[in-house]
DNA sequence: ATCTCAATTTTACGCGCGTTAACTTTTGTT
DNA sequence: AACAAAAGTTAACGCGCGTAAAATTGAGAT
């Protein structure tokens, strides 16, 4: 490690010393220097169009001189309806959630709301903590992807009773204004049908104790699809828990393959992250993955994870409709905030087959 | 898409209706029901040990009955020193930043602070917006990984003058309490030395217009190392901008390889995300990557990105010392908050070579 | 110049809590 | 039992702003 003491000593409380004398500390002071009353300034910040054009100009001229910004938290403290929207995901280090969170944040901003992002980091206690913080924030609404199986359902239920909440990705029965997610059985069915049409029927590779109910629905979709096509299903349940799906896919894939557990040479993984790890296991064992001539095994995933394009070979998968899910979740929430509550509904979006080279 | 209207109509403002009559609305009410004065309750929440054991018990018993929690934002409104810490990263959909953000959040929590996470989503305007929001939050300190080249340096400078800020990952000259990052020239040197020791000297694959100064330092490290080893350096500059590094690595890798631009069959990528895309290009062109006999090309990256383990073949890279960087950044900030300002310093951590199969 | 309506200003209170000062009550010591 | 220290209570103000009501000012129409 390299340590360098930079030139010059940090002055005593530099962030205070640098404060210009003209610095505006609050709306009162800004009202004084701009020669306008505080309530009118307040009106301006809540809607610039609500003040006379000449007043607006005066305010904006003062704004350039003194660059004042109202304290957002003091604003919300007293407002009947804030513009705050909470976005909560179970695990932000998973690029899938990072991507959907980014999407949701952008939608909030576009719709004139102020998103605040939270990740439970896979920990139920932290999820509860987040919900408590959110209460303090007096949010107009919340977009919540719960941890799933590990969630404190009681806490979420109480929260949904207090704050307009739309659940997404992972469902908790009958909670919130709505649930928006994917039609998971359809995902598996789509994959099974494609794989059977183009080769051997697939085995199913999943975690023994999945984090959320989506995995169970996918398994059921797989079983149903196999049955209806008249094939014998086979499910391999990978040991391990937590959020290191790739590692589990790799380790257990290695085990399953070297123990020769799969009756066919086609494997449908419960999700892309497992598949990414599984592909490494295949690589390590010298198995050529793909549907081309001379390949040893076909591997498919589900989700269209942001990195699924960049595996070797690129992963064939069933794409979640990120756009539609996030758009629907946001729209329902905003509509409910603006026009009052709506009937609780469940929206499930179908996946689309993305054919790449792995299967 | 499947829409289902769930059984039962959502009741009028259900989150209001469900409110129990005993619901505590603020500290005043809680003080009333617990039979203790509000200032004492306030003391309790700021430090449970600061009240007599018997009163603490009474408070905690009341707490169980009425489950009240003080409003965190109202608390901070008036406190001289809050426990808020802002964590700002340039792009959260990049698992590297997601991972380091998770690490930093945990450290804050452990140290008794309340982290709030922000992502600029690659947009300079949003970065400025975030800094303004942070001011409102009256944070005790901020851990900031700036966008880099695209950052509004003036805005960051003003912010650092107002709020104790530790920069990490990407440096802006002389700003903040400290900068904590990686010794980027050393990264490249380490990689070059290893690659030269075990085979042909490497070419360098980087973006033409990198997002931050780290890339430049890595290039310089590459050039210096090649020179000192007596080899002719070669740098390929990939076209493209934005944060889709994998895609750029793939497209430009494809171009560079098919145009036969590399004088040697060893490629050191400026970062792992480029390398991940580059590996796909290799795969598509049928090139066998690795150092084993019969391989066509060696590929190495830099960063030890969370997914570098799961490429095919697993990516040889120079690992950033995530732990040390985040620990140092957090420690410096906390120390500065608790013990007053320290000399500005620059801490650069060395990378460690991670040998996998790709090179 | 008069009237009218809209915009603005004054004044005042509230949000939920931190914090201080002056008292009053509890401790536990001798 | 007397008394000092510790802890708790009351009262009051402040944070930075929203918001409401009443009084005042301004602009456009007659």
XYZ file of C-alpha atoms (C1' of nucleotides) in Angstrom:
778
model
C 0.000 0.000 0.000
C 1.155 3.516 -0.774
C 0.383 6.359 1.602
C 1.009 9.912 0.603
C 0.507 12.921 2.799
C -0.714 15.510 0.398
C 0.762 18.981 0.340
C -0.734 21.388 2.834
C -2.469 20.681 6.054
C -6.214 20.391 5.985
C -7.464 23.637 7.534
C -9.556 23.530 10.651
C -13.031 22.475 9.564
C -12.361 23.411 5.963
C -15.999 22.946 5.004
C -16.942 25.720 7.332
C -14.081 28.040 6.564
C -14.854 27.993 2.862
C -18.392 29.242 3.455
C -18.946 32.544 1.811
C -20.571 35.232 3.923
C -23.381 35.478 1.386
C -24.294 31.833 1.919
C -28.019 31.402 2.335
C -28.931 29.105 5.197
C -32.661 28.788 4.745
C -35.713 29.966 2.903
C -36.163 32.857 5.305
C -32.800 34.309 4.406
C -33.345 33.720 0.742
C -36.681 35.489 0.949
C -34.898 38.439 2.526
C -32.196 38.815 -0.124
C -34.619 38.269 -2.976
C -37.097 40.784 -1.611
C -39.996 38.354 -1.704
C -41.954 36.855 1.126
C -41.201 33.357 2.298
C -44.629 31.848 1.554
C -44.346 33.022 -2.041
C -40.876 31.521 -2.301
C -42.323 28.335 -0.930
C -45.055 28.407 -3.561
C -42.469 28.975 -6.253
C -40.481 25.885 -5.303
C -43.566 23.751 -5.197
C -44.665 25.000 -8.597
C -42.816 27.800 -10.373
C -45.862 28.395 -12.571
C -47.993 29.269 -9.595
C -46.448 32.702 -9.166
C -46.686 35.719 -11.422
C -44.146 35.802 -14.243
C -42.546 38.956 -12.921
C -42.142 37.441 -9.468
C -40.734 34.280 -10.913
C -38.111 36.282 -12.724
C -37.091 38.102 -9.602
C -36.785 34.832 -7.751
C -34.772 33.213 -10.478
C -32.416 36.156 -10.680
C -31.818 35.935 -6.949
C -31.366 32.187 -7.355
C -28.459 32.723 -9.719
C -26.759 35.092 -7.343
C -27.124 33.110 -4.152
C -27.642 29.512 -5.372
C -29.981 28.452 -2.633
C -31.768 25.089 -2.564
C -34.537 24.243 -0.132
C -33.924 21.405 2.280
C -35.743 18.466 0.796
C -36.269 16.702 4.087
C -37.656 19.745 5.839
C -40.027 20.153 2.908
C -41.330 16.643 3.220
C -41.673 16.935 6.947
C -44.746 19.028 6.649
C -46.209 18.194 3.280
C -49.406 16.208 3.211
C -48.255 14.255 0.176
C -44.546 14.019 -0.555
C -43.028 13.135 -3.900
C -40.863 10.493 -2.286
C -40.923 7.009 -3.664
C -39.037 4.154 -2.056
C -37.483 1.489 -4.242
C -36.515 -1.627 -2.332
C -34.738 -4.645 -3.767
C -33.526 -7.752 -1.959
C -29.979 -7.802 -3.296
C -28.415 -5.010 -5.248
C -25.201 -6.812 -6.022
C -27.271 -8.967 -8.342
C -27.129 -7.147 -11.676
C -30.694 -8.154 -12.398
C -31.930 -6.087 -9.475
C -29.415 -3.351 -10.130
C -30.761 -3.051 -13.634
C -34.427 -3.064 -12.675
C -33.724 -0.615 -9.874
C -32.061 1.724 -12.317
C -35.053 1.434 -14.585
C -37.474 2.160 -11.765
C -35.477 5.103 -10.503
C -35.537 6.652 -13.949
C -39.279 6.182 -14.226
C -39.803 7.871 -10.890
C -37.689 10.849 -11.890
C -39.478 11.163 -15.220
C -42.838 11.101 -13.468
C -41.720 13.857 -11.120
C -41.052 11.718 -8.054
C -37.933 11.424 -5.940
C -36.773 7.836 -5.708
C -34.669 6.529 -2.870
C -33.015 3.189 -3.345
C -32.591 0.520 -0.703
C -31.087 -2.929 -0.756
C -31.778 -5.496 1.921
C -28.465 -7.176 1.059
C -30.224 -10.472 1.483
C -30.857 -9.880 5.157
C -34.396 -10.025 6.554
C -33.503 -7.803 9.500
C -32.243 -5.140 7.153
C -35.430 -5.381 5.123
C -37.470 -4.602 8.213
C -35.108 -1.767 9.072
C -35.605 -0.324 5.597
C -39.363 -0.389 5.944
C -39.048 1.557 9.185
C -36.796 4.130 7.574
C -39.311 4.418 4.776
C -42.083 5.247 7.191
C -40.069 8.199 8.412
C -39.741 9.362 4.872
C -43.517 9.675 4.464
C -43.277 8.291 0.969
C -46.097 8.791 -1.505
C -45.546 5.162 -2.379
C -43.119 2.285 -2.424
C -41.983 -0.201 -5.041
C -40.957 -3.300 -3.164
C -39.282 -6.474 -4.310
C -39.300 -8.512 -1.122
C -36.649 -11.011 -0.130
C -39.264 -13.692 -0.540
C -39.136 -16.747 1.641
C -36.967 -14.960 4.194
C -39.135 -11.849 4.457
C -40.854 -10.945 7.686
C -44.333 -11.202 6.242
C -45.945 -9.595 9.250
C -43.725 -6.540 8.972
C -44.383 -6.211 5.257
C -48.098 -6.593 5.833
C -48.134 -3.818 8.417
C -46.110 -1.639 6.110
C -48.451 -2.190 3.188
C -51.324 -1.218 5.441
C -49.660 2.120 6.127
C -48.026 3.015 2.821
C -49.238 2.501 -0.759
C -46.977 -0.277 -1.944
C -46.632 -2.154 -5.190
C -44.822 -5.462 -4.966
C -42.746 -6.718 -7.844
C -40.608 -9.677 -8.841
C -41.393 -11.747 -5.789
C -44.943 -12.057 -4.558
C -46.302 -12.116 -1.030
C -49.924 -13.271 -1.110
C -52.531 -10.504 -1.153
C -50.203 -7.768 0.016
C -49.931 -4.271 -1.367
C -51.796 -2.460 -4.096
C -50.682 -4.919 -6.717
C -48.137 -7.503 -7.672
C -46.249 -7.200 -10.925
C -43.993 -9.979 -11.991
C -43.323 -12.683 -14.493
C -45.425 -15.633 -15.519
C -42.874 -18.077 -14.229
C -44.557 -21.323 -15.252
C -44.739 -19.934 -18.777
C -40.998 -19.285 -18.706
C -40.235 -22.898 -18.026
C -42.845 -24.108 -20.486
C -41.415 -21.942 -23.223
C -37.927 -23.241 -22.579
C -39.030 -26.851 -22.380
C -40.995 -26.644 -25.604
C -38.105 -25.085 -27.454
C -35.584 -27.546 -26.119
C -37.771 -30.554 -26.883
C -38.477 -29.260 -30.358
C -34.799 -28.939 -31.141
C -33.284 -31.853 -29.315
C -33.436 -33.969 -26.224
C -35.890 -33.065 -23.454
C -34.202 -31.043 -20.705
C -33.328 -31.858 -17.120
C -34.046 -29.159 -14.582
C -31.272 -27.684 -12.436
C -32.359 -25.641 -9.457
C -31.500 -24.782 -5.886
C -32.793 -27.043 -3.191
C -33.922 -24.115 -1.080
C -34.669 -21.257 -3.438
C -34.878 -17.734 -2.120
C -38.298 -16.928 -3.499
C -41.473 -18.549 -4.812
C -40.605 -17.863 -8.429
C -38.272 -20.838 -8.451
C -41.047 -23.148 -7.314
C -43.335 -21.925 -10.060
C -40.650 -22.516 -12.633
C -40.164 -26.063 -11.443
C -43.884 -26.659 -11.627
C -43.939 -25.181 -15.112
C -41.140 -27.514 -16.094
C -42.892 -30.562 -14.676
C -46.187 -29.688 -16.322
C -44.604 -28.986 -19.682
C -42.627 -32.214 -19.631
C -45.707 -34.189 -18.759
C -47.816 -32.642 -21.447
C -45.133 -33.444 -23.992
C -44.947 -36.990 -22.713
C -41.428 -36.888 -21.331
C -40.045 -38.108 -18.068
C -38.975 -35.079 -15.990
C -35.770 -34.966 -13.993
C -34.969 -32.340 -11.375
C -31.542 -31.860 -9.824
C -31.605 -29.932 -6.585
C -28.373 -28.099 -5.856
C -27.219 -27.820 -2.292
C -26.305 -24.444 -0.857
C -28.022 -21.290 0.189
C -27.480 -17.566 0.069
C -27.127 -15.313 -2.916
C -23.982 -16.710 -4.511
C -25.946 -18.413 -7.229
C -23.094 -18.594 -9.707
C -20.912 -20.363 -7.200
C -23.655 -22.835 -6.379
C -24.276 -23.434 -10.062
C -20.600 -24.073 -10.545
C -19.969 -26.352 -7.587
C -23.113 -28.374 -7.819
C -22.960 -28.411 -11.596
C -19.513 -29.902 -11.313
C -20.833 -32.517 -8.927
C -23.902 -33.369 -10.958
C -21.948 -33.651 -14.177
C -19.069 -35.670 -12.811
C -21.464 -38.007 -11.033
C -23.275 -38.316 -14.338
C -26.622 -37.502 -12.776
C -28.386 -36.112 -15.809
C -30.365 -38.619 -17.870
C -30.207 -36.332 -20.908
C -27.559 -33.940 -22.235
C -29.784 -30.899 -22.032
C -30.051 -28.831 -18.867
C -32.523 -26.073 -18.137
C -31.390 -23.973 -15.195
C -33.841 -22.321 -12.886
C -32.178 -18.978 -13.491
C -29.352 -17.446 -15.453
C -27.024 -16.982 -12.538
C -27.076 -20.700 -11.817
C -26.560 -21.267 -15.526
C -23.526 -18.966 -15.599
C -21.907 -21.061 -12.909
C -23.016 -24.261 -14.605
C -21.337 -23.187 -17.818
C -18.045 -22.829 -15.990
C -18.443 -26.339 -14.661
C -19.013 -27.574 -18.206
C -15.968 -25.695 -19.402
C -13.801 -27.128 -16.687
C -14.893 -30.635 -17.558
C -14.097 -30.025 -21.203
C -17.699 -30.295 -22.315
C -18.566 -28.319 -25.390
C -21.774 -26.441 -24.821
C -24.226 -25.653 -27.588
C -26.551 -27.002 -30.211
C -24.002 -27.136 -33.013
C -22.605 -30.394 -34.298
C -19.993 -31.853 -32.030
C -21.316 -30.257 -28.901
C -21.687 -32.326 -25.769
C -24.414 -30.579 -23.827
C -27.037 -27.889 -24.167
C -27.596 -25.396 -21.357
C -30.375 -22.873 -21.027
C -31.258 -20.357 -18.368
C -34.138 -18.146 -17.407
C -34.220 -14.355 -16.845
C -31.983 -12.900 -19.540
C -29.632 -11.635 -16.933
C -27.552 -8.644 -18.083
C -24.516 -10.895 -18.421
C -26.243 -13.749 -20.236
C -25.117 -12.226 -23.532
C -21.518 -12.467 -22.444
C -21.109 -16.051 -21.385
C -19.231 -18.522 -23.549
C -21.189 -19.603 -25.392
C -23.796 -16.859 -25.049
C -26.652 -18.190 -22.991
C -29.977 -19.224 -24.463
C -32.596 -18.076 -22.015
C -36.111 -16.860 -21.445
C -36.061 -13.099 -21.117
C -37.896 -11.352 -18.369
C -39.752 -8.367 -19.688
C -37.807 -5.859 -17.541
C -39.349 -2.922 -19.307
C -42.938 -4.038 -18.952
C -42.583 -5.174 -15.368
C -40.995 -1.954 -14.215
C -43.306 0.193 -16.303
C -46.410 -1.564 -15.006
C -45.257 -1.461 -11.397
C -44.445 2.222 -11.609
C -47.613 3.091 -13.496
C -49.872 1.308 -11.059
C -48.227 3.027 -8.148
C -48.348 6.491 -9.696
C -51.951 6.029 -10.791
C -52.893 4.890 -7.333
C -51.150 7.882 -5.772
C -52.697 10.378 -8.114
C -56.186 8.992 -8.695
C -56.795 7.108 -5.490
C -56.692 3.400 -4.782
C -57.456 0.847 -7.439
C -58.561 -2.754 -7.289
C -55.740 -5.010 -6.233
C -54.412 -6.780 -9.239
C -51.779 -9.246 -10.241
C -49.941 -8.636 -13.481
C -47.797 -11.385 -14.906
C -45.729 -10.790 -17.987
C -44.674 -13.523 -20.339
C -41.075 -14.248 -21.107
C -39.603 -14.271 -24.578
C -37.266 -16.937 -25.799
C -33.813 -15.582 -26.516
C -31.948 -18.046 -28.663
C -28.224 -17.844 -28.384
C -25.551 -20.480 -28.838
C -25.744 -22.444 -25.610
C -28.908 -24.389 -26.519
C -49.445 -10.671 -20.162
C -51.829 -12.014 -17.572
C -53.979 -9.657 -15.542
C -55.901 -10.865 -12.572
C -58.246 -8.798 -10.498
C -57.709 -10.201 -7.064
C -60.623 -11.126 -4.869
C -62.089 -8.295 -2.893
C -61.964 -4.624 -3.635
C -59.209 -2.611 -2.078
C -60.861 -0.707 0.751
C -60.867 3.061 0.759
C -57.343 4.092 1.791
C -56.642 0.754 3.406
C -53.419 1.984 4.934
C -55.385 4.464 6.946
C -58.285 2.245 7.852
C -56.010 -0.409 9.278
C -54.534 2.013 11.747
C -55.119 0.897 15.235
C -56.518 3.463 17.614
C -53.545 2.939 19.880
C -51.155 3.964 17.121
C -48.518 6.363 18.392
C -47.989 9.292 16.099
C -44.998 10.970 17.694
C -42.688 11.090 20.645
C -45.083 13.296 22.558
C -47.794 10.655 22.475
C -45.366 7.919 23.293
C -44.136 9.896 26.257
C -47.733 10.183 27.431
C -48.553 6.472 27.261
C -45.263 5.438 28.761
C -45.570 7.889 31.623
C -42.191 9.457 31.008
C -41.357 12.937 29.859
C -40.456 13.563 26.240
C -36.908 14.850 26.839
C -36.108 11.657 28.697
C -37.557 9.583 25.883
C -35.416 11.582 23.514
C -32.365 10.883 25.624
C -33.202 7.202 25.637
C -33.311 6.976 21.853
C -30.045 8.804 21.500
C -28.398 6.524 23.998
C -30.358 3.948 25.988
C -27.552 3.780 28.539
C -27.964 7.424 29.413
C -31.116 6.834 31.425
C -31.546 5.035 34.714
C -32.051 1.273 34.418
C -35.512 1.446 35.922
C -36.701 4.089 33.464
C -35.162 2.240 30.606
C -37.195 -0.767 31.546
C -40.387 1.235 31.673
C -39.657 2.681 28.258
C -38.866 -0.658 26.769
C -42.000 -2.184 28.165
C -44.061 0.595 26.621
C -42.108 0.091 23.407
C -43.296 -3.472 23.187
C -46.892 -2.495 23.660
C -47.066 0.415 21.272
C -44.171 -0.254 18.855
C -43.230 3.341 18.286
C -40.171 4.444 16.325
C -38.929 8.023 16.194
C -38.928 9.729 12.840
C -35.354 9.522 11.664
C -35.557 12.599 9.466
C -37.091 14.769 12.149
C -34.306 13.603 14.448
C -31.621 14.639 12.033
C -33.283 17.937 11.338
C -32.192 19.328 14.611
C -29.160 17.351 15.591
C -25.825 19.088 15.420
C -24.114 15.960 14.179
C -26.196 13.308 12.472
C -25.208 9.701 12.016
C -25.986 9.876 8.325
C -23.371 8.804 5.847
C -23.863 9.145 2.120
C -22.430 6.494 -0.185
C -22.264 7.597 -3.793
C -21.145 5.466 -6.718
C -21.106 6.336 -10.397
C -22.901 3.297 -11.726
C -24.621 0.748 -9.551
C -25.486 -1.644 -12.327
C -21.775 -2.411 -12.457
C -21.317 -5.296 -10.022
C -17.966 -3.915 -8.970
C -19.616 -0.827 -7.549
C -22.555 -2.802 -6.258
C -20.159 -4.973 -4.334
C -18.070 -2.166 -2.914
C -21.229 -0.238 -2.041
C -22.522 -3.240 -0.143
C -19.245 -3.471 1.690
C -19.282 0.209 2.598
C -22.892 0.114 3.743
C -22.086 -2.737 6.075
C -19.129 -0.906 7.508
C -21.253 2.145 8.179
C -23.897 0.104 9.959
C -21.291 -1.684 12.036
C -19.745 1.623 13.054
C -23.137 2.936 14.123
C -23.842 5.156 11.127
C -26.815 5.188 8.801
C -25.751 4.783 5.212
C -27.787 6.006 2.293
C -26.860 4.744 -1.121
C -26.917 6.768 -4.325
C -26.022 5.932 -7.887
C -25.379 8.599 -10.496
C -26.340 6.070 -13.176
C -23.503 7.435 -15.249
C -25.108 10.852 -15.551
C -23.231 13.955 -14.416
C -26.454 15.886 -13.865
C -27.695 13.192 -11.535
C -24.425 13.261 -9.641
C -24.883 16.957 -8.950
C -28.482 16.332 -7.952
C -27.313 13.691 -5.498
C -24.841 16.047 -3.883
C -27.646 18.547 -3.373
C -29.860 15.929 -1.808
C -26.987 14.974 0.449
C -26.657 18.511 1.715
C -30.252 18.386 2.866
C -29.459 15.225 4.730
C -26.845 16.972 6.868
C -24.607 13.961 6.653
C -21.799 13.447 9.114
C -19.758 12.445 6.098
C -19.826 11.121 2.571
C -18.022 8.343 0.746
C -17.897 9.392 -2.867
C -16.737 7.554 -5.957
C -17.106 10.250 -8.582
C -18.013 9.643 -12.196
C -14.538 10.798 -13.094
C -13.940 12.603 -16.328
C -17.627 13.486 -16.616
C -17.971 14.850 -13.092
C -18.808 18.480 -12.501
C -15.582 19.186 -10.661
C -16.761 22.568 -9.439
C -19.850 21.071 -7.861
C -17.839 18.336 -6.181
C -15.343 20.869 -4.919
C -18.060 23.007 -3.376
C -19.567 19.940 -1.825
C -16.282 18.801 -0.320
C -15.883 22.254 1.165
C -19.209 21.861 2.968
C -19.269 18.193 3.925
C -16.494 15.881 5.128
C -15.972 13.687 2.106
C -13.648 10.810 1.347
C -13.183 10.043 -2.336
C -12.572 6.528 -3.496
C -11.943 4.550 -6.661
C -11.688 7.554 -8.912
C -9.658 10.555 -7.868
C -10.324 14.241 -8.345
C -7.146 16.202 -7.587
C -6.855 17.571 -4.065
C -10.508 17.202 -3.202
C -11.989 15.830 -0.021
C -10.424 14.583 3.182
C -8.616 11.806 1.385
C -8.496 9.655 -1.663
C -8.452 5.899 -1.354
C -7.992 3.800 -4.414
C -5.784 1.387 -6.238
C -2.228 1.744 -7.406
C -3.248 1.456 -11.021
C 0.201 1.578 -12.641
C 1.195 -1.268 -10.359
C -1.785 -3.293 -11.600
C -0.626 -3.086 -15.176
C 2.984 -3.672 -14.235
C 2.096 -6.784 -12.294
C 0.095 -8.148 -15.180
C 2.761 -7.320 -17.752
C 5.506 -8.929 -15.708
C 3.511 -12.094 -15.221
C 2.521 -12.329 -18.846
C 6.041 -11.698 -20.097
C 7.431 -14.221 -17.671
C 5.088 -16.922 -18.890
C 4.860 -16.191 -22.603
C 4.655 -13.483 -25.186
C 4.530 -9.833 -24.084
C 0.984 -8.509 -23.992
C -0.850 -5.987 -26.145
C -3.039 -3.536 -24.292
C -6.769 -3.309 -25.001
C -8.555 -0.258 -23.665
C -11.284 2.242 -24.406
C -10.397 5.231 -26.478
C -12.227 7.586 -24.132
C -12.197 5.971 -20.697
C -14.632 7.113 -18.038
C -12.061 7.863 -15.356
C -8.365 8.547 -14.827
C -7.638 5.026 -13.617
C -7.606 3.786 -17.187
C -4.944 6.293 -18.134
C -2.758 5.260 -15.252
C -3.091 1.634 -16.228
C -2.028 2.427 -19.773
C 0.964 4.314 -18.477
C 1.808 1.435 -16.207
C 1.633 -0.904 -19.171
C 3.863 1.301 -21.298
C 6.423 1.721 -18.547
C 6.523 -1.967 -17.718
C 6.909 -2.964 -21.348
C 9.709 -0.510 -21.800
C 11.574 -1.610 -18.728
C 11.354 -5.204 -19.942
C 12.600 -4.198 -23.350
C 9.460 -4.964 -25.315
C 7.651 -2.968 -27.928
C 4.296 -1.901 -26.503
C 1.087 -1.989 -28.506
C -2.143 -0.292 -27.454
C -5.485 -0.909 -29.118
C -8.033 1.779 -28.423
C -11.618 0.578 -28.641
C -14.240 2.915 -30.009
C -17.397 3.550 -28.031
C -18.453 5.337 -24.925
C -20.821 4.892 -22.023
C -20.924 2.139 -19.423
C -21.590 -0.908 -21.604
C -18.022 -2.040 -21.298
C -18.714 -5.690 -22.058
C -20.417 -4.769 -25.286
C -17.551 -2.524 -26.295
C -15.056 -5.240 -25.440
C -17.010 -7.682 -27.539
C -17.570 -5.517 -30.607
C -14.170 -3.949 -30.728
C -12.488 -7.177 -29.741
C -14.171 -8.832 -32.685
C -12.948 -6.069 -34.947
C -9.411 -6.043 -33.634
C -9.090 -9.804 -33.837
C -10.593 -10.210 -37.282
C -8.486 -7.360 -38.620
C -5.509 -9.102 -37.045
C -4.407 -5.960 -35.264
C -2.528 -7.556 -32.386
C 1.184 -8.138 -32.936
C 1.241 -10.813 -30.212
C -1.270 -13.409 -29.074
C -1.526 -12.070 -25.567
C -3.971 -9.318 -24.640
C -4.137 -7.388 -21.406
C -7.458 -5.600 -21.059
C -7.757 -2.329 -19.209
C -10.448 -3.820 -17.014
C -12.335 -7.057 -16.475
C -15.568 -5.890 -18.025
C -13.828 -5.217 -21.302
C -12.131 -8.574 -20.942
C -15.446 -10.352 -20.425
C -16.669 -8.976 -23.732
C -13.343 -9.717 -25.358
C -13.578 -13.353 -24.313
C -16.910 -13.653 -26.096
C -15.316 -12.267 -29.240
C -12.584 -14.880 -28.944
C -15.148 -17.602 -28.460
C -17.141 -16.496 -31.457
C -14.046 -16.561 -33.629
C -13.211 -20.047 -32.426
C -10.062 -18.977 -30.623
C -9.102 -21.092 -27.677
C -8.205 -18.873 -24.769
C -5.673 -19.835 -22.154
C -2.111 -20.717 -21.404
C -2.468 -24.437 -21.915
C -1.027 -26.242 -24.889
C -3.080 -25.766 -28.018
C -4.509 -22.450 -26.970
C -4.568 -19.598 -29.453
C -4.564 -16.533 -27.289
C -4.077 -15.396 -23.715
C -6.400 -12.799 -22.198
C -6.027 -11.028 -18.869
C -8.059 -8.365 -17.145
C -7.757 -5.997 -14.236
C -10.047 -5.549 -11.197
C -11.119 -9.063 -10.260
C -14.680 -8.195 -11.072
C -17.208 -10.373 -9.203
C -17.895 -12.277 -12.399
C -14.310 -12.797 -13.444
C -14.369 -16.193 -11.735
C -17.233 -17.259 -13.944
C -16.017 -16.553 -17.416
C -14.934 -19.339 -19.726
C -12.139 -19.780 -19.179
C -12.007 -18.110 -15.768
C -10.269 -14.789 -16.138
C -6.722 -14.172 -15.010
C -6.684 -10.712 -13.548
C -5.210 -8.311 -11.044
C -7.471 -8.129 -8.037
C -8.466 -4.837 -6.522
C -8.216 -4.983 -2.789
C -11.939 -4.314 -2.222
C -11.674 -4.957 1.443
C -8.723 -2.682 2.100
C -10.035 0.143 -0.064
C -13.436 0.173 1.538
C -12.062 -0.312 5.027
C -9.558 2.500 4.631
C -12.094 4.865 3.109
C -14.593 4.193 5.851
C -11.995 4.348 8.621
C -10.593 7.660 7.477
C -14.045 9.151 7.274
C -15.141 7.882 10.681
C -11.905 8.967 12.306
C -12.220 12.385 10.782
C -15.805 12.663 11.989
C -15.044 11.544 15.502
C -11.590 13.011 16.123
C -11.653 16.057 13.894
C -9.996 16.639 10.553
C -6.801 14.888 9.584
C -4.124 15.676 7.043
C -5.314 15.019 3.555
C -3.842 11.808 2.326
C -3.823 9.559 -0.667
C -3.921 5.835 -0.070
C -3.209 3.503 -2.944
C -3.521 -0.224 -2.496
C -1.658 -2.716 -4.575
C -3.377 -5.328 -6.651
C -2.771 -9.037 -6.344
C -2.340 -11.286 -9.293
C -5.125 -13.830 -9.581
C -4.035 -16.613 -11.875
C -6.853 -18.439 -13.542
C -7.035 -20.234 -16.854
C -7.313 -17.405 -19.346
C -3.650 -16.378 -19.214
C -60.796 57.179 -11.461
C -63.282 53.104 -9.780
C -64.002 48.424 -9.381
C -62.721 43.531 -9.344
C -60.088 39.614 -9.061
C -55.750 37.656 -8.531
C -51.369 37.728 -6.596
C -48.696 38.712 -2.707
C -47.608 39.751 2.096
C -48.323 39.231 7.153
C -49.085 36.559 10.716
C -49.338 32.472 12.877
C -49.313 27.697 13.633
C -47.721 22.980 12.828
C -44.470 18.857 11.610
C -41.507 15.608 14.920
C -37.906 15.994 17.351
C -33.142 18.114 19.632
C -31.660 20.848 23.214
C -31.248 23.932 26.964
C -32.307 25.988 31.519
C -34.438 26.049 35.754
C -36.748 23.061 38.995
C -38.139 18.971 41.397
C -37.666 14.333 42.536
C -35.101 10.297 43.248
C -30.767 7.965 44.612
C -27.347 6.406 47.899
C -23.839 8.029 50.974
C -22.184 9.226 55.721
C -31.861 11.909 59.200
C -29.483 15.098 56.369
C -27.563 16.161 52.028
C -25.140 16.231 47.551
C -25.267 14.091 43.181
C -27.842 12.014 39.680
C -31.849 11.651 37.085
C -36.268 13.286 35.664
C -39.809 17.075 34.721
C -41.547 21.453 32.823
C -41.249 25.045 29.811
C -39.613 26.970 25.984
C -37.128 27.636 21.825
C -35.221 26.124 17.397
C -34.620 23.323 12.878
C -36.348 24.496 7.775
C -40.124 24.401 5.798
C -45.725 23.708 4.559
C -49.943 25.819 4.953
C -53.916 28.472 6.156
C -56.373 32.955 7.043
C -56.571 37.659 6.858
C -54.895 41.929 5.152
C -52.717 44.299 1.491
C -51.081 45.279 -3.009
C -51.101 44.938 -7.948
C -53.003 44.552 -12.767
C -56.580 44.838 -16.024
C -61.339 46.190 -17.139
C -65.006 49.476 -17.075
